[in-house]
PDB file of C-alpha atoms (C1' of nucleotides) in Angstrom:
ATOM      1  CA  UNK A   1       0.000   0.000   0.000  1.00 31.00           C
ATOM      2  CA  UNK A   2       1.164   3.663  -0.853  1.00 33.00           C
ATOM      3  CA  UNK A   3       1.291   5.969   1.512  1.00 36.00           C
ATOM      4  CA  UNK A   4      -0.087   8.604  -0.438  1.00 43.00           C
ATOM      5  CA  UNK A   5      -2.908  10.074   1.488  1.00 43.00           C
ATOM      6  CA  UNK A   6      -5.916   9.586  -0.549  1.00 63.00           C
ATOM      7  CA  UNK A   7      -5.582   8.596  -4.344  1.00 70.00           C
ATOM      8  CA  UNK A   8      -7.971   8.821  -7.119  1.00 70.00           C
ATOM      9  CA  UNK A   9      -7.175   6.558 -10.513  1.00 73.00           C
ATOM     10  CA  UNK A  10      -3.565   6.429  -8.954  1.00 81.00           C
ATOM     11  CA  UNK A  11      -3.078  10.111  -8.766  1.00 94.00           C
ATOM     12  CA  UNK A  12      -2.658  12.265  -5.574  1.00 96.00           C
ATOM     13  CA  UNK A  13      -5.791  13.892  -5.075  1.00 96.00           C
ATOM     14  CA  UNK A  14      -3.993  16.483  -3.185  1.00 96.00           C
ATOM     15  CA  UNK A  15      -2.143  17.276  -5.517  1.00 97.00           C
ATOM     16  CA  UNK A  16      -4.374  16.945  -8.589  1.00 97.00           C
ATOM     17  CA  UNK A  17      -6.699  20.337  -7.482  1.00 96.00           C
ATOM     18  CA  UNK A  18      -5.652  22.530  -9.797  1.00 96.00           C
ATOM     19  CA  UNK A  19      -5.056  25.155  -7.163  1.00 96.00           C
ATOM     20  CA  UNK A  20      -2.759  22.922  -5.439  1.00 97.00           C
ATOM     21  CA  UNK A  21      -1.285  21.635  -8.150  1.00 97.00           C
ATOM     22  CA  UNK A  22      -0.726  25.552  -9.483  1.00 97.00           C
ATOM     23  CA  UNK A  23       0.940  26.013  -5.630  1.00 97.00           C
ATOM     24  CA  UNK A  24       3.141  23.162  -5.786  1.00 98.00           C
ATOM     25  CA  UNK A  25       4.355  23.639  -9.149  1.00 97.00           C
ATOM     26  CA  UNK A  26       5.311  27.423  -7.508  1.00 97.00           C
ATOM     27  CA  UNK A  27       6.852  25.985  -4.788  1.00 97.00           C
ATOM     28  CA  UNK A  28       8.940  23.706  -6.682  1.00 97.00           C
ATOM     29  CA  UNK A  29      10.451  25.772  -8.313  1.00 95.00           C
ATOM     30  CA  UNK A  30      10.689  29.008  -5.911  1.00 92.00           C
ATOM     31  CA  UNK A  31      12.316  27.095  -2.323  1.00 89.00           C
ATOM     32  CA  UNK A  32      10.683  29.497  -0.492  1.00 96.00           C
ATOM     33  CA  UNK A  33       7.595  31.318  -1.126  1.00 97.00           C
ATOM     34  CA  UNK A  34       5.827  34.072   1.255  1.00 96.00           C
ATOM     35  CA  UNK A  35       1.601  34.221   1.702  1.00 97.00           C
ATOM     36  CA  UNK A  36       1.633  37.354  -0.936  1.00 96.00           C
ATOM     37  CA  UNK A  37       3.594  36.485  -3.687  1.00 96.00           C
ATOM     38  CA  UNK A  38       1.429  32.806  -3.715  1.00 96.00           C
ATOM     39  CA  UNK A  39      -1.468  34.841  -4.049  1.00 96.00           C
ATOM     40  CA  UNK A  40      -0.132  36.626  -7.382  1.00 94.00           C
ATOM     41  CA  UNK A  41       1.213  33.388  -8.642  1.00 95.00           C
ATOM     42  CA  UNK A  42      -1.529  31.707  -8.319  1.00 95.00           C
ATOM     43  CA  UNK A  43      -4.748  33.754  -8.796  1.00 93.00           C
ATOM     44  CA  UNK A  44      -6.600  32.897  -5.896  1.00 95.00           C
ATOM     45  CA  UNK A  45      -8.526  34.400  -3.098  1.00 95.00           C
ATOM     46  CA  UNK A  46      -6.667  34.580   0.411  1.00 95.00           C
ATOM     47  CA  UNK A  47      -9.381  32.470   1.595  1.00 95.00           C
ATOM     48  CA  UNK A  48      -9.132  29.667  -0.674  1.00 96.00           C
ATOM     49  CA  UNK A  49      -4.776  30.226  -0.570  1.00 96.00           C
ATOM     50  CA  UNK A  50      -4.923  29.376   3.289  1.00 96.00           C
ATOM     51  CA  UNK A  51      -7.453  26.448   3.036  1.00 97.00           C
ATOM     52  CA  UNK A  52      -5.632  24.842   0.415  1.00 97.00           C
ATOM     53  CA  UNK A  53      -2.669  25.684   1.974  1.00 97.00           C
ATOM     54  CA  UNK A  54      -3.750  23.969   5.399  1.00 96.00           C
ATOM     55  CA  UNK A  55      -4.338  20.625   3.777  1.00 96.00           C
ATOM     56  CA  UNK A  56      -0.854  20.970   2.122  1.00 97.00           C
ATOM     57  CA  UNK A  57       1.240  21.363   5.560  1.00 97.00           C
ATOM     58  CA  UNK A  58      -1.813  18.475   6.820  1.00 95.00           C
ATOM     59  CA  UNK A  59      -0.247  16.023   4.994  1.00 95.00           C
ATOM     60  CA  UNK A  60       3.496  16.822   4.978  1.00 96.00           C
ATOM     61  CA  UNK A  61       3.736  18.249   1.965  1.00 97.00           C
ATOM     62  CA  UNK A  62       4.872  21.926   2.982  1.00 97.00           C
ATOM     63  CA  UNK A  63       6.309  23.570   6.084  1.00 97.00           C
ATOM     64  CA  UNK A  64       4.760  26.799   7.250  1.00 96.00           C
ATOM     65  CA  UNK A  65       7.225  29.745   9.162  1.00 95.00           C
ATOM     66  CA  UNK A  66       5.176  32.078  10.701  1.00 95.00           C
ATOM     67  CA  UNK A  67       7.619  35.627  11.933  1.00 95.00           C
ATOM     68  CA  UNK A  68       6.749  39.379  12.044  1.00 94.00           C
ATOM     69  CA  UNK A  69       8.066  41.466   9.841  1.00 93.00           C
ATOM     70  CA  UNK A  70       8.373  44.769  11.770  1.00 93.00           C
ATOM     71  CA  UNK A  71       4.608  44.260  13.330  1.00 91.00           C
ATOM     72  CA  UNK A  72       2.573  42.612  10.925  1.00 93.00           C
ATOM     73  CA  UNK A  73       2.543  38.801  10.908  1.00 93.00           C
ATOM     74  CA  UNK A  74       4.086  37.187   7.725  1.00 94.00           C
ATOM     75  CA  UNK A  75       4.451  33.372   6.693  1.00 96.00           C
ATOM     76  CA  UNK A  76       6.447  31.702   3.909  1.00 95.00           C
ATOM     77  CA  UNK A  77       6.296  28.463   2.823  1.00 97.00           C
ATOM     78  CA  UNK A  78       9.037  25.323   1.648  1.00 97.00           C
ATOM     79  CA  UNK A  79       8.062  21.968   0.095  1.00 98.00           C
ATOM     80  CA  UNK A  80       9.339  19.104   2.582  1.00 98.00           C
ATOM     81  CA  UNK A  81      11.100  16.541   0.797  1.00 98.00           C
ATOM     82  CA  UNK A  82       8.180  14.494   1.683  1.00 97.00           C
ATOM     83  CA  UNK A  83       6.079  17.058  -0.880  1.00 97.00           C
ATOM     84  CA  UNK A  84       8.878  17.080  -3.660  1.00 98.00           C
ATOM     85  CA  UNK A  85       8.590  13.311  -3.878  1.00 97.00           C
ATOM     86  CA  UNK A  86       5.065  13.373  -3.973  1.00 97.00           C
ATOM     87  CA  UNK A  87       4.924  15.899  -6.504  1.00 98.00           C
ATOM     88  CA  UNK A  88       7.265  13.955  -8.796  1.00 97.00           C
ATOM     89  CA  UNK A  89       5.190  10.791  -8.225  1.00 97.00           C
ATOM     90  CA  UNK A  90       2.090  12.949  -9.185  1.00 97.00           C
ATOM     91  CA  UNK A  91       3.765  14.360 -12.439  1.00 97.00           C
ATOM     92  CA  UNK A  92       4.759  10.680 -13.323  1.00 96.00           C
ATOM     93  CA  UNK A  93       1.306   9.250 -12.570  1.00 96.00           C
ATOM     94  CA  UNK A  94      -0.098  11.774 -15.231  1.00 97.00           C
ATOM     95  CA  UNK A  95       1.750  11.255 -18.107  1.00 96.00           C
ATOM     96  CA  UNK A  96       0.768   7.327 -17.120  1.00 94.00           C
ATOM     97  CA  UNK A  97      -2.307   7.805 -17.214  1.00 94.00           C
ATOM     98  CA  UNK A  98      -2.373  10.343 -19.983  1.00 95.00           C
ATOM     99  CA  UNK A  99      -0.525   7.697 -22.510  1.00 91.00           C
ATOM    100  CA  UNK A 100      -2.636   4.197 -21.728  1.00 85.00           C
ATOM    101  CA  UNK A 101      -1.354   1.278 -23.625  1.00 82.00           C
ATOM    102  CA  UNK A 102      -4.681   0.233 -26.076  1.00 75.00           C
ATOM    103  CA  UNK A 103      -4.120  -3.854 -27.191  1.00 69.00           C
ATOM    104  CA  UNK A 104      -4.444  -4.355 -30.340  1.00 62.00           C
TER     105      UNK A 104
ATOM    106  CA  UNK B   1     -14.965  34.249 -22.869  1.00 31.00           C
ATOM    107  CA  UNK B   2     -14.157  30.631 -23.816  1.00 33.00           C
ATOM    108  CA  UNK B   3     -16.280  27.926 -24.428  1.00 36.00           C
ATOM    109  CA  UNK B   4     -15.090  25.762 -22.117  1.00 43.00           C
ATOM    110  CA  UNK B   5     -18.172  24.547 -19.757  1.00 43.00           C
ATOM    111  CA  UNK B   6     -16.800  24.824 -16.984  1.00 63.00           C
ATOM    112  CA  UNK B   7     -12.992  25.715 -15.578  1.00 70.00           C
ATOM    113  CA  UNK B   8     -10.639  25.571 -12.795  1.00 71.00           C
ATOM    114  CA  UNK B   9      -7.714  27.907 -12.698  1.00 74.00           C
ATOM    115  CA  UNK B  10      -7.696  27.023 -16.600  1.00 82.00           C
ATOM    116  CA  UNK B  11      -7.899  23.816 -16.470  1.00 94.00           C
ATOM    117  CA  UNK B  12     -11.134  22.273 -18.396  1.00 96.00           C
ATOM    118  CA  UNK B  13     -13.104  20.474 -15.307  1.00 95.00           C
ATOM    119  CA  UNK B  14     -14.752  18.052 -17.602  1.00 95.00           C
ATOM    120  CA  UNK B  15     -11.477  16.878 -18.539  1.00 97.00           C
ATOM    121  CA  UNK B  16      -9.734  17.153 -15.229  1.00 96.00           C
ATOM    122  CA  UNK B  17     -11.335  14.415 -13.010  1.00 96.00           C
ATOM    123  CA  UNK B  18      -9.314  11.211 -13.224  1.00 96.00           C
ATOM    124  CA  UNK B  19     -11.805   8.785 -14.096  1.00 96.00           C
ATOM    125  CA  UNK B  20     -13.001  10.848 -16.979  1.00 96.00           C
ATOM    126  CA  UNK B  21      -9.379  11.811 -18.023  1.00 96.00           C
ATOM    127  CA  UNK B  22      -8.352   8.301 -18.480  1.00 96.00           C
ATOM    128  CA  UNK B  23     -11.653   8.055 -20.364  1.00 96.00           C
ATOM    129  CA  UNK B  24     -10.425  10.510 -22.531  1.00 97.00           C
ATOM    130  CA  UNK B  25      -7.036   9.551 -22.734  1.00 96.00           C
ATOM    131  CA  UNK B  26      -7.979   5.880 -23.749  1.00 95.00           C
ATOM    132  CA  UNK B  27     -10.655   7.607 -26.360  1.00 96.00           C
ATOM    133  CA  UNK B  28      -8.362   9.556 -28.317  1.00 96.00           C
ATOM    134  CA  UNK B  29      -6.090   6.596 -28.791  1.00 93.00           C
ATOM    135  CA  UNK B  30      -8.677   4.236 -29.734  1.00 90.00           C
ATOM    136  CA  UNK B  31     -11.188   5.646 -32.106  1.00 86.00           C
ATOM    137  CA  UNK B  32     -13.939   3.629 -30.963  1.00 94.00           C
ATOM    138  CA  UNK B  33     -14.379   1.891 -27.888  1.00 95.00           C
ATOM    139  CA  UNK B  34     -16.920  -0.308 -26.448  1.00 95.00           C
ATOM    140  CA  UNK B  35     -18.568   0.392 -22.777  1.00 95.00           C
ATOM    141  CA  UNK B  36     -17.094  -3.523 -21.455  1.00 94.00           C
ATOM    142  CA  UNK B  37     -13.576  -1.858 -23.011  1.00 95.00           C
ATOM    143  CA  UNK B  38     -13.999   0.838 -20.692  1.00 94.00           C
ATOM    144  CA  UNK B  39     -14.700  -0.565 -18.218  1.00 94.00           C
ATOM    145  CA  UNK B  40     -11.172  -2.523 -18.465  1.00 92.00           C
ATOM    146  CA  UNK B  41      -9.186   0.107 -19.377  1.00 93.00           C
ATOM    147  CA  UNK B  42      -9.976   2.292 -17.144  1.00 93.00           C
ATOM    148  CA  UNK B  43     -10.740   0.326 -13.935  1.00 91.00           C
ATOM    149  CA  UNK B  44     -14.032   2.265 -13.249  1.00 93.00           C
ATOM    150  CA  UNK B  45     -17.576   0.547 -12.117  1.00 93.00           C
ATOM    151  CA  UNK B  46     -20.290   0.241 -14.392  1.00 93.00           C
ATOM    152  CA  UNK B  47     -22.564   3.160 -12.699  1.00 92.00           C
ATOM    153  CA  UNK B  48     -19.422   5.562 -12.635  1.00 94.00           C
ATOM    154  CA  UNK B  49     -18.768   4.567 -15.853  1.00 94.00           C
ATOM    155  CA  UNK B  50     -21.739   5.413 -17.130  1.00 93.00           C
ATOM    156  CA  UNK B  51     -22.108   8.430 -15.247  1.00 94.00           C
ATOM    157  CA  UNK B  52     -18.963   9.973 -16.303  1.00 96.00           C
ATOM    158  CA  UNK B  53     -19.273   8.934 -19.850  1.00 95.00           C
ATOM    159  CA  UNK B  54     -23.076  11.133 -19.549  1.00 94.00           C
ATOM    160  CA  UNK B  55     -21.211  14.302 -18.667  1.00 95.00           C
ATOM    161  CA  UNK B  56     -18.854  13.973 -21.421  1.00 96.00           C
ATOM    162  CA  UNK B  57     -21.304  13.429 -23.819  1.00 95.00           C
ATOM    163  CA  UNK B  58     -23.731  16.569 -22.414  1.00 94.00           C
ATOM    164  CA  UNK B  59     -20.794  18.192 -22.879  1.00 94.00           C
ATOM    165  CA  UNK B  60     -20.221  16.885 -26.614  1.00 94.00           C
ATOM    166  CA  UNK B  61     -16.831  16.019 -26.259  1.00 96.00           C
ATOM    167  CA  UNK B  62     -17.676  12.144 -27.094  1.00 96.00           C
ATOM    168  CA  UNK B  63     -20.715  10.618 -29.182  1.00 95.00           C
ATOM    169  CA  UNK B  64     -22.619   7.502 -28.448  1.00 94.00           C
ATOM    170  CA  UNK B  65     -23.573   5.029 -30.642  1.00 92.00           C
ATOM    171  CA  UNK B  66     -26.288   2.393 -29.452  1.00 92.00           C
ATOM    172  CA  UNK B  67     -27.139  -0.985 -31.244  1.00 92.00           C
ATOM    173  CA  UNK B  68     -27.945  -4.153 -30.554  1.00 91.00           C
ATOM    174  CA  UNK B  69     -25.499  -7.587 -30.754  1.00 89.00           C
ATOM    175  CA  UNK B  70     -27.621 -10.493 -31.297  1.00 89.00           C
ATOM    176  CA  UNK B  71     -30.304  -9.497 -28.625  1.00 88.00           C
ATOM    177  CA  UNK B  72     -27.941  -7.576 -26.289  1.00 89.00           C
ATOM    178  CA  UNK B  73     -27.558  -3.819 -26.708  1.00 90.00           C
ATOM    179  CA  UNK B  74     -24.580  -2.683 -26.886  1.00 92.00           C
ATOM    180  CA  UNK B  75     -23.385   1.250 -27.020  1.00 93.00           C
ATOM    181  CA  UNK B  76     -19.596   2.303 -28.048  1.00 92.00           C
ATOM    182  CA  UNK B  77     -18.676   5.470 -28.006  1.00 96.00           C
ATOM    183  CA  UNK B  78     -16.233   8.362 -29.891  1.00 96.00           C
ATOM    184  CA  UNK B  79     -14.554  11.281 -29.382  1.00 97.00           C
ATOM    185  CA  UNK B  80     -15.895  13.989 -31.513  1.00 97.00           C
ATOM    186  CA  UNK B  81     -13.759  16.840 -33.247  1.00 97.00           C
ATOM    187  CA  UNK B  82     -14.657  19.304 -30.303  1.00 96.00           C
ATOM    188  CA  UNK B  83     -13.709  16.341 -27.554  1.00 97.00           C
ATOM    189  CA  UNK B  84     -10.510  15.911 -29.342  1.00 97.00           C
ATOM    190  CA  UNK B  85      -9.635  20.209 -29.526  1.00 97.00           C
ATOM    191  CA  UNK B  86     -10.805  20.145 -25.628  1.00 97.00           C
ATOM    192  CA  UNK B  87      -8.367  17.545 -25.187  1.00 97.00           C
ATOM    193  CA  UNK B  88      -5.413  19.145 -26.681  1.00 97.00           C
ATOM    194  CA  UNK B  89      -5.950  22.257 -25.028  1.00 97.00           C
ATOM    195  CA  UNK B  90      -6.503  20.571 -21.567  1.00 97.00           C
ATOM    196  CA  UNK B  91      -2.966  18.869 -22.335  1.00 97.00           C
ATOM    197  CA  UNK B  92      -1.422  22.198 -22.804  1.00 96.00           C
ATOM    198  CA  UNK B  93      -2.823  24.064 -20.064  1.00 96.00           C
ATOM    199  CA  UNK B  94      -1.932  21.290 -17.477  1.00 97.00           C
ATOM    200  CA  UNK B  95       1.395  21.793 -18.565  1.00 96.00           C
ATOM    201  CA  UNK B  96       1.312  25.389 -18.695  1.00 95.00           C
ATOM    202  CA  UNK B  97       0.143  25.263 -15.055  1.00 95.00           C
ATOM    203  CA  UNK B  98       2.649  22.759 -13.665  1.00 95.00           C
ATOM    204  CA  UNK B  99       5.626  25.067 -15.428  1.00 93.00           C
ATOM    205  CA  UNK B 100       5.280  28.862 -14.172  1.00 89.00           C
ATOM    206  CA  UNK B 101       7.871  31.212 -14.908  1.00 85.00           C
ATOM    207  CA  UNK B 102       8.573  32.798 -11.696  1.00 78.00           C
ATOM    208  CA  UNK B 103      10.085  36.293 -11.752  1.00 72.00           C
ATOM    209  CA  UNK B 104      13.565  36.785 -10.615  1.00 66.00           C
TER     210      UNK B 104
ATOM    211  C1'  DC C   1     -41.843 -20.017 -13.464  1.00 76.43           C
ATOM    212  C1'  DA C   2     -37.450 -18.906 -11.066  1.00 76.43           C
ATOM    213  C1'  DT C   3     -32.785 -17.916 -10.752  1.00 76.43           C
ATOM    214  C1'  DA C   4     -28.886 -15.851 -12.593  1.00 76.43           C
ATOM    215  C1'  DC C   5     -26.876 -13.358 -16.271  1.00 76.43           C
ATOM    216  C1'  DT C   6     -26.072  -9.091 -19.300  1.00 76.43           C
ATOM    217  C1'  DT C   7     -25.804  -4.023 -20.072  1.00 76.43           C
ATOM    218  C1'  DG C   8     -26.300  -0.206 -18.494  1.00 76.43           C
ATOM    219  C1'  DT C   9     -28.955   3.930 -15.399  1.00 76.43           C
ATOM    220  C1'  DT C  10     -30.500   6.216 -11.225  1.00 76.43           C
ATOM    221  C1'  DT C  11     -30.079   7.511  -6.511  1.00 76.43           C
ATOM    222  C1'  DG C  12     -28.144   8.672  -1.654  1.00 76.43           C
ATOM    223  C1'  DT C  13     -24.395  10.161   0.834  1.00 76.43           C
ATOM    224  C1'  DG C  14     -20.231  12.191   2.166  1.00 76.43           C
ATOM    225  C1'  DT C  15     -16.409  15.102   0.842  1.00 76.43           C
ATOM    226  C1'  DA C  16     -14.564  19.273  -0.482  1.00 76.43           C
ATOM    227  C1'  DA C  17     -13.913  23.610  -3.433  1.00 76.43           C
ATOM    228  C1'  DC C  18     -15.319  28.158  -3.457  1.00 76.43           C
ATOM    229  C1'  DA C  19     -16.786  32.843  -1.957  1.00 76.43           C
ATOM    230  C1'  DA C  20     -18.074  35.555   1.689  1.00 76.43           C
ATOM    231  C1'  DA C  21     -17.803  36.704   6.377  1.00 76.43           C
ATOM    232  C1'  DC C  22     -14.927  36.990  10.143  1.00 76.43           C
ATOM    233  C1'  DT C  23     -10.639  37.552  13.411  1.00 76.43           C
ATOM    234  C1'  DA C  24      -6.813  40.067  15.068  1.00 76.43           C
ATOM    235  C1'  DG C  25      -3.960  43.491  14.863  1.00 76.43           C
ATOM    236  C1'  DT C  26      -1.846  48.109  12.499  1.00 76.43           C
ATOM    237  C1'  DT C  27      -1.614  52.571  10.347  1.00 76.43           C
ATOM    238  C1'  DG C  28      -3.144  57.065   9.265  1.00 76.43           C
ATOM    239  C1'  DA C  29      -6.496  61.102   9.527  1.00 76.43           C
ATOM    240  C1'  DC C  30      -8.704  64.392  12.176  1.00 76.43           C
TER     241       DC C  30
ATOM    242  C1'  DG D   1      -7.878  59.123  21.127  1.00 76.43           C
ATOM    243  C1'  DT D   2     -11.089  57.177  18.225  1.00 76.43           C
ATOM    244  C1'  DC D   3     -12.718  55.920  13.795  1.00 76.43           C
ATOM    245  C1'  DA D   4     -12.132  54.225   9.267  1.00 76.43           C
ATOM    246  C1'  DA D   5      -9.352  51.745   6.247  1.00 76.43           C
ATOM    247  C1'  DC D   6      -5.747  48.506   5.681  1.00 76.43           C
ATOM    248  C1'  DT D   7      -2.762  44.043   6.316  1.00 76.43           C
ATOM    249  C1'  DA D   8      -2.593  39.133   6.849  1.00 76.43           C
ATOM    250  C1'  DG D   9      -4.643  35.557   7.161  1.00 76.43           C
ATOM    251  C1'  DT D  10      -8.761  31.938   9.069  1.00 76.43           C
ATOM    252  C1'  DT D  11     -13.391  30.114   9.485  1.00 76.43           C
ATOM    253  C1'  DT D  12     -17.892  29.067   7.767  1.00 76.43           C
ATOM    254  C1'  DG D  13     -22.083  27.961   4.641  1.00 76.43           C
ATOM    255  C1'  DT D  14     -23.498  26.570   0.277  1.00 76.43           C
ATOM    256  C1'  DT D  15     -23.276  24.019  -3.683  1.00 76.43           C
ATOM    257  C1'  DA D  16     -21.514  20.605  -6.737  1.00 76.43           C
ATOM    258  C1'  DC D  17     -20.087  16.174  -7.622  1.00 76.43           C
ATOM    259  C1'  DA D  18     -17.557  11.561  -7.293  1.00 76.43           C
ATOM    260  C1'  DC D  19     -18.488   7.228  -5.630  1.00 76.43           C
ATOM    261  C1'  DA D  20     -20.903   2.904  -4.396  1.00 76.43           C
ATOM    262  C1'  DA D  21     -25.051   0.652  -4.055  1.00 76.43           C
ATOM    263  C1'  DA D  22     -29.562  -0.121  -5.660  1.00 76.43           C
ATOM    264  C1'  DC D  23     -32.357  -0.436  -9.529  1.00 76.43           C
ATOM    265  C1'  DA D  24     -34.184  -1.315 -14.446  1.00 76.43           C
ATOM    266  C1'  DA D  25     -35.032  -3.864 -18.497  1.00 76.43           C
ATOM    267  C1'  DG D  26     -34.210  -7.421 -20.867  1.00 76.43           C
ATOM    268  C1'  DT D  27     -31.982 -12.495 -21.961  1.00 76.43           C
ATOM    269  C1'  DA D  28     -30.636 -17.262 -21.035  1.00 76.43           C
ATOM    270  C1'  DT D  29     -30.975 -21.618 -18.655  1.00 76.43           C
ATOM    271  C1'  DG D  30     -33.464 -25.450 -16.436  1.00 76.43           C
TER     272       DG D  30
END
DNA sequence: CATACTTGTTTGTGTAACAAACTAGTTGAC
DNA sequence: GTCAACTAGTTTGTTACACAAACAAGTATG
């Protein structure tokens, strides 16, 4: 058994949301990522940015650092290596399932 | 505004959901394909099956044709032109989405 | 007639994405 | 010093929908 979370047709579901996927394809490439420049990158609503972003650090998949910069609160995010694999898994899952093998 | 029915962060919803994108996938390799095909090559119960395959036709991204075999019917289904365009632009918006430029 | 197939369709339920409302604190204007 | 507007997020209510299970409509077998 994998220990992905919760799968659909072998991919990720956590991954798959297009708004996640659209925040871990940022992540990948960016290291580290503050709350305000995820928003940009990714189009949505702060709302939606912090739910999705909850079940992201839920499962592992990012790590949230919360500090003040001078007195307002500000939080950037990482992928864990945890979320890296996972993401590469996800991306190789796709194209599998993208490219089925028809029998003649 | 596109035509797309329905969208998330640019990706075509329709297409998105795994069941029916391995539907799809299979589909526009095969030309025609039976429902018992489906069913194989894409792992999916009959009623999901058939409820997925419902939305993609509403949507007319895949055709239906119904006969009988000997006494039994028997429906097998098609991508149509639109189905196939939807397809290709859901392929390059997934990968537009999982490769963002990210400013320096 | 009855039981067990086939080929699908319909329905009930639980999850979850989204937008809108809210929390908690800060800055600036008067 | 207080009121309105802003920052940085979090919580909540509604709606849609994926899934499994139940159902439908017919066929075959004995």
């Amino acid at each position: 058994m994998s220990n992905r979370t919760s799968e659909r047709n072998g991919l990720d579901a956590l991954i798959h949301e297009p708004a996640r996927l659209r925040m871990v394809a940022v992540l990948n490439e960016c290291e580290v990522a503050d709350f305000n420049f995820l928003l940009g990158a990714t189009g949505l609503t702060r709302g939606n940015l912090s739910a999705h972003m909850a079940k992201l650090t839920e499962a592992g998949y990012v790590e949230e650092h919360k500090t003040f910069v001078g007195k307002l609160p500000h939080t950037d995010y990482r992928m864990t290596p945890n979320g890296r694999k996972a993401y590469k898994r996800y991306l190789a899952d796709w194209k599998r399932l993208t490219q089925p093998e028809i029998p003649g």
